[in-house]
Short mmCIF file of C-alpha atoms and ligand atoms in Angstrom, two decimals:
data_model
loop_
_atom_site.label_atom_id
_atom_site.label_comp_id
_atom_site.label_asym_id
_atom_site.label_seq_id
_atom_site.Cartn_x
_atom_site.Cartn_y
_atom_site.Cartn_z
CA MET A 1 11.83 20.54 -1.80
CA ALA A 2 9.11 21.52 -3.88
CA GLN A 3 6.82 20.85 -6.70
CA LEU A 4 8.26 23.00 -9.45
CA ASN A 5 5.86 24.00 -12.15
CA PHE A 6 7.89 24.16 -15.31
CA LYS A 7 5.08 25.95 -17.14
CA SER A 8 5.38 28.97 -14.88
CA GLU A 9 6.92 32.07 -16.36
CA LEU A 10 9.80 32.24 -13.92
CA THR A 11 12.66 29.83 -14.29
CA GLY A 12 14.97 29.81 -11.29
CA CYS A 13 18.68 30.15 -11.80
CA PHE A 14 20.91 30.00 -8.76
CA ALA A 15 24.29 28.69 -7.71
CA GLN A 16 24.18 25.52 -5.62
CA PRO A 17 26.89 23.87 -3.56
CA CYS A 18 28.43 21.14 -5.72
CA ALA A 19 28.69 18.45 -3.03
CA GLU A 20 25.85 15.94 -3.15
CA ASN A 21 23.23 16.82 -0.57
CA PRO A 22 22.17 13.50 1.02
CA SER A 23 18.57 14.61 1.70
CA VAL A 24 18.10 15.84 -1.85
CA ALA A 25 19.63 12.67 -3.29
CA MET A 26 17.40 10.53 -1.06
CA VAL A 27 14.13 12.28 -1.94
CA GLU A 28 14.95 12.56 -5.65
CA ALA A 29 15.76 8.82 -5.67
CA ALA A 30 12.23 8.13 -4.42
CA TYR A 31 10.70 10.47 -7.01
CA GLN A 32 12.62 8.74 -9.80
CA HIS A 33 11.79 5.25 -8.57
CA HIS A 34 8.07 6.04 -8.45
CA ASN A 35 8.13 8.05 -11.71
CA LEU A 36 6.91 11.11 -9.82
CA ASP A 37 7.26 14.28 -11.83
CA TRP A 38 8.33 16.27 -8.78
CA ARG A 39 11.52 18.01 -7.76
CA TYR A 40 13.20 18.49 -4.38
CA ILE A 41 15.70 21.32 -4.54
CA ASN A 42 18.01 22.81 -1.98
CA CYS A 43 18.07 26.59 -1.52
CA GLU A 44 20.30 28.36 0.98
CA ILE A 45 18.29 31.03 2.81
CA SER A 46 19.76 33.54 5.23
CA PRO A 47 17.76 34.33 8.39
CA GLU A 48 16.90 37.84 7.19
CA ASN A 49 15.44 36.42 3.97
CA LEU A 50 13.36 33.67 5.57
CA GLY A 51 10.05 35.56 5.40
CA ASP A 52 10.54 36.42 1.74
CA ALA A 53 11.56 32.83 0.97
CA VAL A 54 8.33 31.49 2.50
CA LYS A 55 6.32 34.08 0.55
CA GLY A 56 8.16 32.95 -2.58
CA ALA A 57 7.34 29.30 -1.92
CA ARG A 58 3.68 30.25 -1.54
CA ALA A 59 3.73 32.39 -4.68
CA MET A 60 5.33 29.61 -6.70
CA GLY A 61 2.79 27.08 -5.53
CA TRP A 62 5.26 24.81 -3.78
CA ALA A 63 3.59 21.85 -2.08
CA GLY A 64 5.78 22.50 0.94
CA PHE A 65 9.39 22.44 2.03
CA ASN A 66 11.78 21.15 4.65
CA CYS A 67 13.80 23.60 6.68
CA SER A 68 16.90 23.02 8.74
CA LEU A 69 18.70 24.98 11.44
CA PRO A 70 18.68 27.91 12.03
CA HIS A 71 15.14 28.27 10.63
CA LYS A 72 13.22 25.58 12.52
CA VAL A 73 11.77 27.96 15.12
CA ALA A 74 11.76 31.26 13.21
CA VAL A 75 9.83 29.78 10.28
CA MET A 76 6.79 29.31 12.53
CA ASP A 77 6.11 33.07 12.41
CA HIS A 78 5.61 32.87 8.65
CA LEU A 79 3.18 29.93 8.49
CA ASP A 80 -0.63 29.73 8.60
CA GLY A 81 -0.82 26.96 11.21
CA ILE A 82 1.22 24.43 13.18
CA GLY A 83 0.53 20.70 13.62
CA GLU A 84 -0.04 19.24 17.08
CA SER A 85 3.35 17.68 17.79
CA ALA A 86 5.29 20.48 16.06
CA SER A 87 3.48 22.92 18.30
CA ILE A 88 4.48 20.95 21.43
CA ILE A 89 8.03 20.49 20.15
CA GLY A 90 8.20 24.20 19.35
CA ALA A 91 9.97 23.66 16.02
CA VAL A 92 9.07 22.93 12.41
CA ASN A 93 11.24 21.03 9.95
CA CYS A 94 8.61 20.41 7.30
CA THR A 95 5.81 22.50 5.85
CA VAL A 96 2.91 21.31 3.75
CA ARG A 97 0.25 23.19 1.82
CA ARG A 98 -3.21 22.12 2.92
CA ASP A 99 -6.29 23.85 1.49
CA GLY A 100 -4.13 26.75 0.38
CA LYS A 101 -2.59 27.17 3.83
CA LEU A 102 1.04 26.48 4.67
CA ILE A 103 1.10 24.29 7.79
CA GLY A 104 4.21 23.51 9.84
CA GLU A 105 4.93 19.95 10.94
CA ASN A 106 7.85 18.23 12.62
CA THR A 107 8.78 14.98 10.92
CA ASP A 108 12.08 14.35 12.79
CA GLY A 109 10.43 12.77 15.82
CA LYS A 110 7.80 11.02 13.72
CA GLY A 111 10.57 9.53 11.58
CA PHE A 112 12.33 8.22 14.66
CA LEU A 113 9.06 6.86 16.04
CA ASP A 114 8.36 4.93 12.84
CA SER A 115 11.81 3.30 13.10
CA LEU A 116 11.19 2.42 16.73
CA LYS A 117 7.73 1.01 16.03
CA GLU A 118 9.20 -1.40 13.49
CA LEU A 119 10.79 -3.15 16.49
CA ILE A 120 8.74 -2.31 19.59
CA ASP A 121 5.64 -0.45 20.69
CA PRO A 122 6.85 2.48 22.82
CA ALA A 123 3.61 2.47 24.83
CA GLY A 124 4.37 1.79 28.49
CA LYS A 125 8.15 1.72 27.90
CA LYS A 126 10.86 3.35 30.01
CA ILE A 127 13.23 5.40 27.91
CA VAL A 128 16.62 6.94 28.66
CA MET A 129 17.47 9.70 26.21
CA PHE A 130 20.83 11.45 25.98
CA GLY A 131 20.56 15.03 24.74
CA ALA A 132 18.07 17.87 24.99
CA GLY A 133 18.56 19.70 21.68
CA GLY A 134 16.24 19.86 18.68
CA ALA A 135 16.39 16.14 17.85
CA ALA A 136 15.80 15.18 21.49
CA ARG A 137 12.82 17.53 21.76
CA ALA A 138 11.22 16.02 18.68
CA ILE A 139 11.85 12.43 19.79
CA GLY A 140 10.84 13.09 23.40
CA VAL A 141 7.49 14.56 22.37
CA GLU A 142 6.69 11.80 19.89
CA VAL A 143 7.52 8.90 22.22
CA ALA A 144 5.54 10.67 24.95
CA LEU A 145 2.51 11.10 22.66
CA ALA A 146 2.91 7.43 21.66
CA GLY A 147 2.35 6.45 25.30
CA ALA A 148 5.85 5.92 26.73
CA ALA A 149 5.64 5.52 30.51
CA LYS A 150 8.79 7.41 31.41
CA VAL A 151 11.46 9.49 29.68
CA THR A 152 14.71 10.20 31.52
CA ILE A 153 16.58 13.03 29.84
CA VAL A 154 20.33 12.98 30.41
CA ASN A 155 22.06 16.14 29.27
CA ARG A 156 25.18 18.21 29.78
CA SER A 157 23.46 21.60 29.92
CA THR A 158 21.07 21.76 32.88
CA ARG A 159 19.02 24.58 31.38
CA ARG A 160 18.18 22.68 28.20
CA GLY A 161 17.62 19.39 30.02
CA GLU A 162 15.27 20.92 32.61
CA GLU A 163 13.38 22.84 29.95
CA LEU A 164 12.74 19.66 27.96
CA ALA A 165 11.65 17.65 31.01
CA GLN A 166 9.27 20.49 31.96
CA ARG A 167 7.92 20.70 28.41
CA LEU A 168 7.14 16.96 28.38
CA THR A 169 5.58 17.11 31.84
CA ASP A 170 3.41 20.12 30.98
CA LYS A 171 2.30 19.11 27.51
CA THR A 172 2.22 15.30 27.37
CA PRO A 173 1.08 12.50 29.70
CA VAL A 174 4.59 11.03 30.14
CA ALA A 175 6.54 11.00 33.41
CA ALA A 176 9.66 12.99 32.52
CA GLU A 177 12.76 13.57 34.61
CA PHE A 178 16.06 15.31 34.01
CA VAL A 179 19.45 14.01 35.13
CA ALA A 180 22.47 16.30 34.72
CA LEU A 181 25.46 14.55 33.17
CA ASP A 182 28.17 13.83 35.72
CA GLY A 183 30.66 11.39 34.25
CA GLU A 184 29.14 8.28 32.72
CA PHE A 185 25.44 7.66 33.30
CA ASP A 186 24.35 4.33 34.81
CA VAL A 187 21.32 3.10 32.87
CA PRO A 188 18.63 1.82 35.30
CA ALA A 189 18.11 -1.94 34.91
CA ASP A 190 14.38 -1.57 34.08
CA THR A 191 15.09 0.64 31.04
CA ASP A 192 13.59 -0.58 27.76
CA VAL A 193 15.11 1.87 25.28
CA VAL A 194 18.33 3.93 25.29
CA ILE A 195 18.59 6.73 22.73
CA ASN A 196 21.53 8.91 21.79
CA SER A 197 20.05 12.16 20.50
CA THR A 198 23.20 14.20 21.04
CA SER A 199 25.55 15.05 18.20
CA ILE A 200 28.28 12.85 19.74
CA GLY A 201 29.65 10.40 17.16
CA LEU A 202 28.81 12.47 14.09
CA PHE A 203 31.51 12.40 11.40
CA PRO A 204 34.36 13.32 11.74
CA ASP A 205 34.15 12.74 15.53
CA VAL A 206 33.49 9.03 14.97
CA GLN A 207 35.25 7.94 18.15
CA GLY A 208 33.14 10.32 20.25
CA LYS A 209 31.82 8.41 23.27
CA VAL A 210 28.24 8.87 24.43
CA PRO A 211 28.59 9.21 28.24
CA VAL A 212 26.87 5.97 29.12
CA ASN A 213 28.29 3.28 31.40
CA MET A 214 28.14 0.34 28.98
CA ASP A 215 28.42 -2.09 31.92
CA THR A 216 24.84 -1.08 32.80
CA VAL A 217 23.49 -1.67 29.27
CA THR A 218 21.97 -5.14 28.97
CA SER A 219 20.83 -7.25 26.01
CA SER A 220 17.15 -6.68 26.81
CA MET A 221 17.55 -2.98 26.01
CA LEU A 222 17.01 -1.53 22.55
CA VAL A 223 19.69 1.04 21.73
CA ALA A 224 19.05 3.76 19.13
CA ASP A 225 21.24 6.50 17.71
CA VAL A 226 20.17 9.56 15.72
CA ILE A 227 23.56 9.94 14.06
CA PRO A 228 23.20 9.16 10.34
CA ASN A 229 26.89 9.49 9.45
CA PRO A 230 28.39 7.04 10.11
CA PRO A 231 25.33 4.79 10.46
CA GLN A 232 27.19 2.34 12.71
CA THR A 233 28.34 4.58 15.54
CA ARG A 234 30.63 3.58 18.35
CA LEU A 235 27.56 3.40 20.63
CA LEU A 236 25.71 1.04 18.30
CA LYS A 237 28.76 -1.17 17.82
CA GLU A 238 29.27 -1.45 21.59
CA ALA A 239 25.56 -2.10 22.15
CA LYS A 240 25.52 -4.82 19.47
CA ALA A 241 28.52 -6.45 21.13
CA LYS A 242 26.42 -6.65 24.31
CA GLY A 243 23.61 -8.38 22.39
CA CYS A 244 21.28 -5.37 22.15
CA THR A 245 18.94 -4.75 19.25
CA THR A 246 19.92 -1.44 17.66
CA ILE A 247 18.44 1.26 15.44
CA ASP A 248 20.67 3.55 13.40
CA GLY A 249 20.12 7.18 12.41
CA LEU A 250 19.51 6.37 8.76
CA GLY A 251 16.09 4.97 9.65
CA MET A 252 15.02 8.28 11.19
CA LEU A 253 16.35 10.24 8.21
CA VAL A 254 14.65 7.96 5.70
CA ASN A 255 11.34 7.90 7.58
CA GLN A 256 11.11 11.66 7.98
CA GLY A 257 11.60 11.80 4.20
CA VAL A 258 8.89 9.21 3.59
CA ILE A 259 6.49 11.19 5.80
CA GLY A 260 7.36 14.49 4.06
CA ILE A 261 6.78 13.00 0.60
CA LYS A 262 3.45 11.58 1.75
CA TYR A 263 2.46 15.05 3.01
CA TRP A 264 3.40 16.71 -0.27
CA THR A 265 2.37 14.15 -2.88
CA GLY A 266 -0.06 11.87 -1.06
CA ILE A 267 2.06 8.90 -2.12
CA ASP A 268 3.66 6.22 0.07
CA VAL A 269 7.15 5.78 -1.33
CA ASP A 270 9.47 2.81 -0.93
CA ALA A 271 11.72 3.53 2.06
CA SER A 272 14.28 0.92 0.94
CA ILE A 273 15.09 2.95 -2.20
CA MET A 274 15.82 5.99 -0.05
CA ARG A 275 17.88 4.02 2.43
CA ALA A 276 19.92 2.48 -0.37
CA LYS A 277 20.70 5.95 -1.70
CA LEU A 278 21.86 7.11 1.73
CA GLU A 279 23.95 3.98 2.20
CA SER A 280 25.64 4.71 -1.12
CA ILE A 281 26.63 8.10 0.33
CA PHE A 282 27.33 7.31 4.01
CA GLY A 283 28.15 3.60 3.75
CA ALA A 284 26.04 0.89 5.35
CA GLY A 285 28.03 0.64 8.51
P1 LIG B 301 21.48 20.49 18.96
O1 LIG B 301 22.69 21.33 18.74
O2 LIG B 301 20.16 21.15 19.11
O3 LIG B 301 21.72 19.59 20.28
C1 LIG B 301 22.90 18.87 20.47
C2 LIG B 301 22.79 18.02 21.71
O4 LIG B 301 23.99 17.25 21.84
C3 LIG B 301 22.64 18.81 23.00
O5 LIG B 301 21.85 18.10 23.91
C4 LIG B 301 24.09 18.90 23.49
O6 LIG B 301 24.20 19.09 24.88
C5 LIG B 301 24.58 17.51 23.14
N1 LIG B 301 26.02 17.44 22.99
C6 LIG B 301 26.78 17.83 21.96
N2 LIG B 301 28.08 17.59 22.19
C7 LIG B 301 28.15 17.03 23.43
C8 LIG B 301 29.21 16.54 24.22
N3 LIG B 301 30.47 16.58 23.78
N4 LIG B 301 28.91 16.01 25.42
C9 LIG B 301 27.65 15.96 25.86
N5 LIG B 301 26.58 16.41 25.16
C10 LIG B 301 26.84 16.93 23.95
O7 LIG B 301 21.47 19.44 17.76
P2 LIG B 301 20.23 18.59 17.23
O8 LIG B 301 19.46 18.10 18.39
O9 LIG B 301 19.52 19.34 16.18
O10 LIG B 301 20.98 17.39 16.51
C11 LIG B 301 21.66 16.40 17.25
C12 LIG B 301 22.12 15.30 16.31
O11 LIG B 301 20.99 14.69 15.75
C13 LIG B 301 22.96 15.82 15.14
O12 LIG B 301 24.15 15.09 15.09
C14 LIG B 301 22.12 15.54 13.92
O13 LIG B 301 22.93 15.08 12.85
C15 LIG B 301 21.23 14.42 14.40
N6 LIG B 301 19.94 14.43 13.72
C16 LIG B 301 19.62 13.33 12.99
C17 LIG B 301 18.44 13.27 12.31
C18 LIG B 301 18.15 12.06 11.52
O14 LIG B 301 17.17 12.09 10.74
N7 LIG B 301 18.87 10.97 11.69
C19 LIG B 301 17.47 14.38 12.32
C20 LIG B 301 17.89 15.49 13.16
C21 LIG B 301 19.09 15.50 13.80
P3 LIG B 301 24.11 20.55 25.53
O15 LIG B 301 22.66 20.90 25.61
O16 LIG B 301 24.76 20.38 26.84
O17 LIG B 301 24.88 21.46 24.60
#
């Protein structure tokens, strides 16, 4: 993503994968809808070229860029500063040029939080979160900073789960605990929000089962999934059948895009345009 200055003396020419990139399509749809003369382009960067790529973005006057795995941690060494939550999360997925400096932010968790806040205020809520990878770290930090009372991290790998619980305890006010996965997890009855932030259920593993005992999930709980493809995961379908309100992974993906565009252009774009573009790619459910 970038603001490309077509008056510059260098015109890029590079081979790009032909398949439609959903993030590019989503952001470009917003630019077109709002008549923004901006471009969001996808460049494949190898780890050894990351430093040069960031220097190039600076030199070309890019307003910022998103970065995906495996660059989310390594990119921090090449930036001029890191935002508060990105610094606690320990990963950057979005950079923005501010006063000539390239600052690293993390919009994954913020995107999820915006989806959540459309339905409930996380302040004071008890949250059960499956997973302790990058998405879980970002979500855990943001719900903690938003005032959640308790986050229970349920994960397969003890090392990652304990590290995340410790990170939340050390760096945010939330009460965090780790529970190692052992069969299906029984959700405590006083839980307000259940989140799948593992990669279980991502296409093509659409029948993948999040290890939750659905008998312990009740209609008063809000159930969220980070998986964008398919939007209606097995978990969300089962939760809906129990009468739960649900949030799909498209909301998080759209909202992190809305936040990124606001950072780069200063403009609030219409999230529904972006969601419609993603639904045309992934299906609505
Ligand atoms: P990571 O690889 O960092 O973490 C994956 C997590 O899933 C780990 O906690 C891992 O457990 C757990 N996991 C994977 N397979 C299993 C399994 N079979 N059983 C139990 N646990 C399992 O990935 P990310 O955190 O970066 O991404 C996770 C998902 O979030 C992806 O599917 C991605 O598409 C989605 N995502 C969605 C976004 C959106 O905008 N909607 C944004 C970012 C990510 P363990 O630690 O034991 O390995």
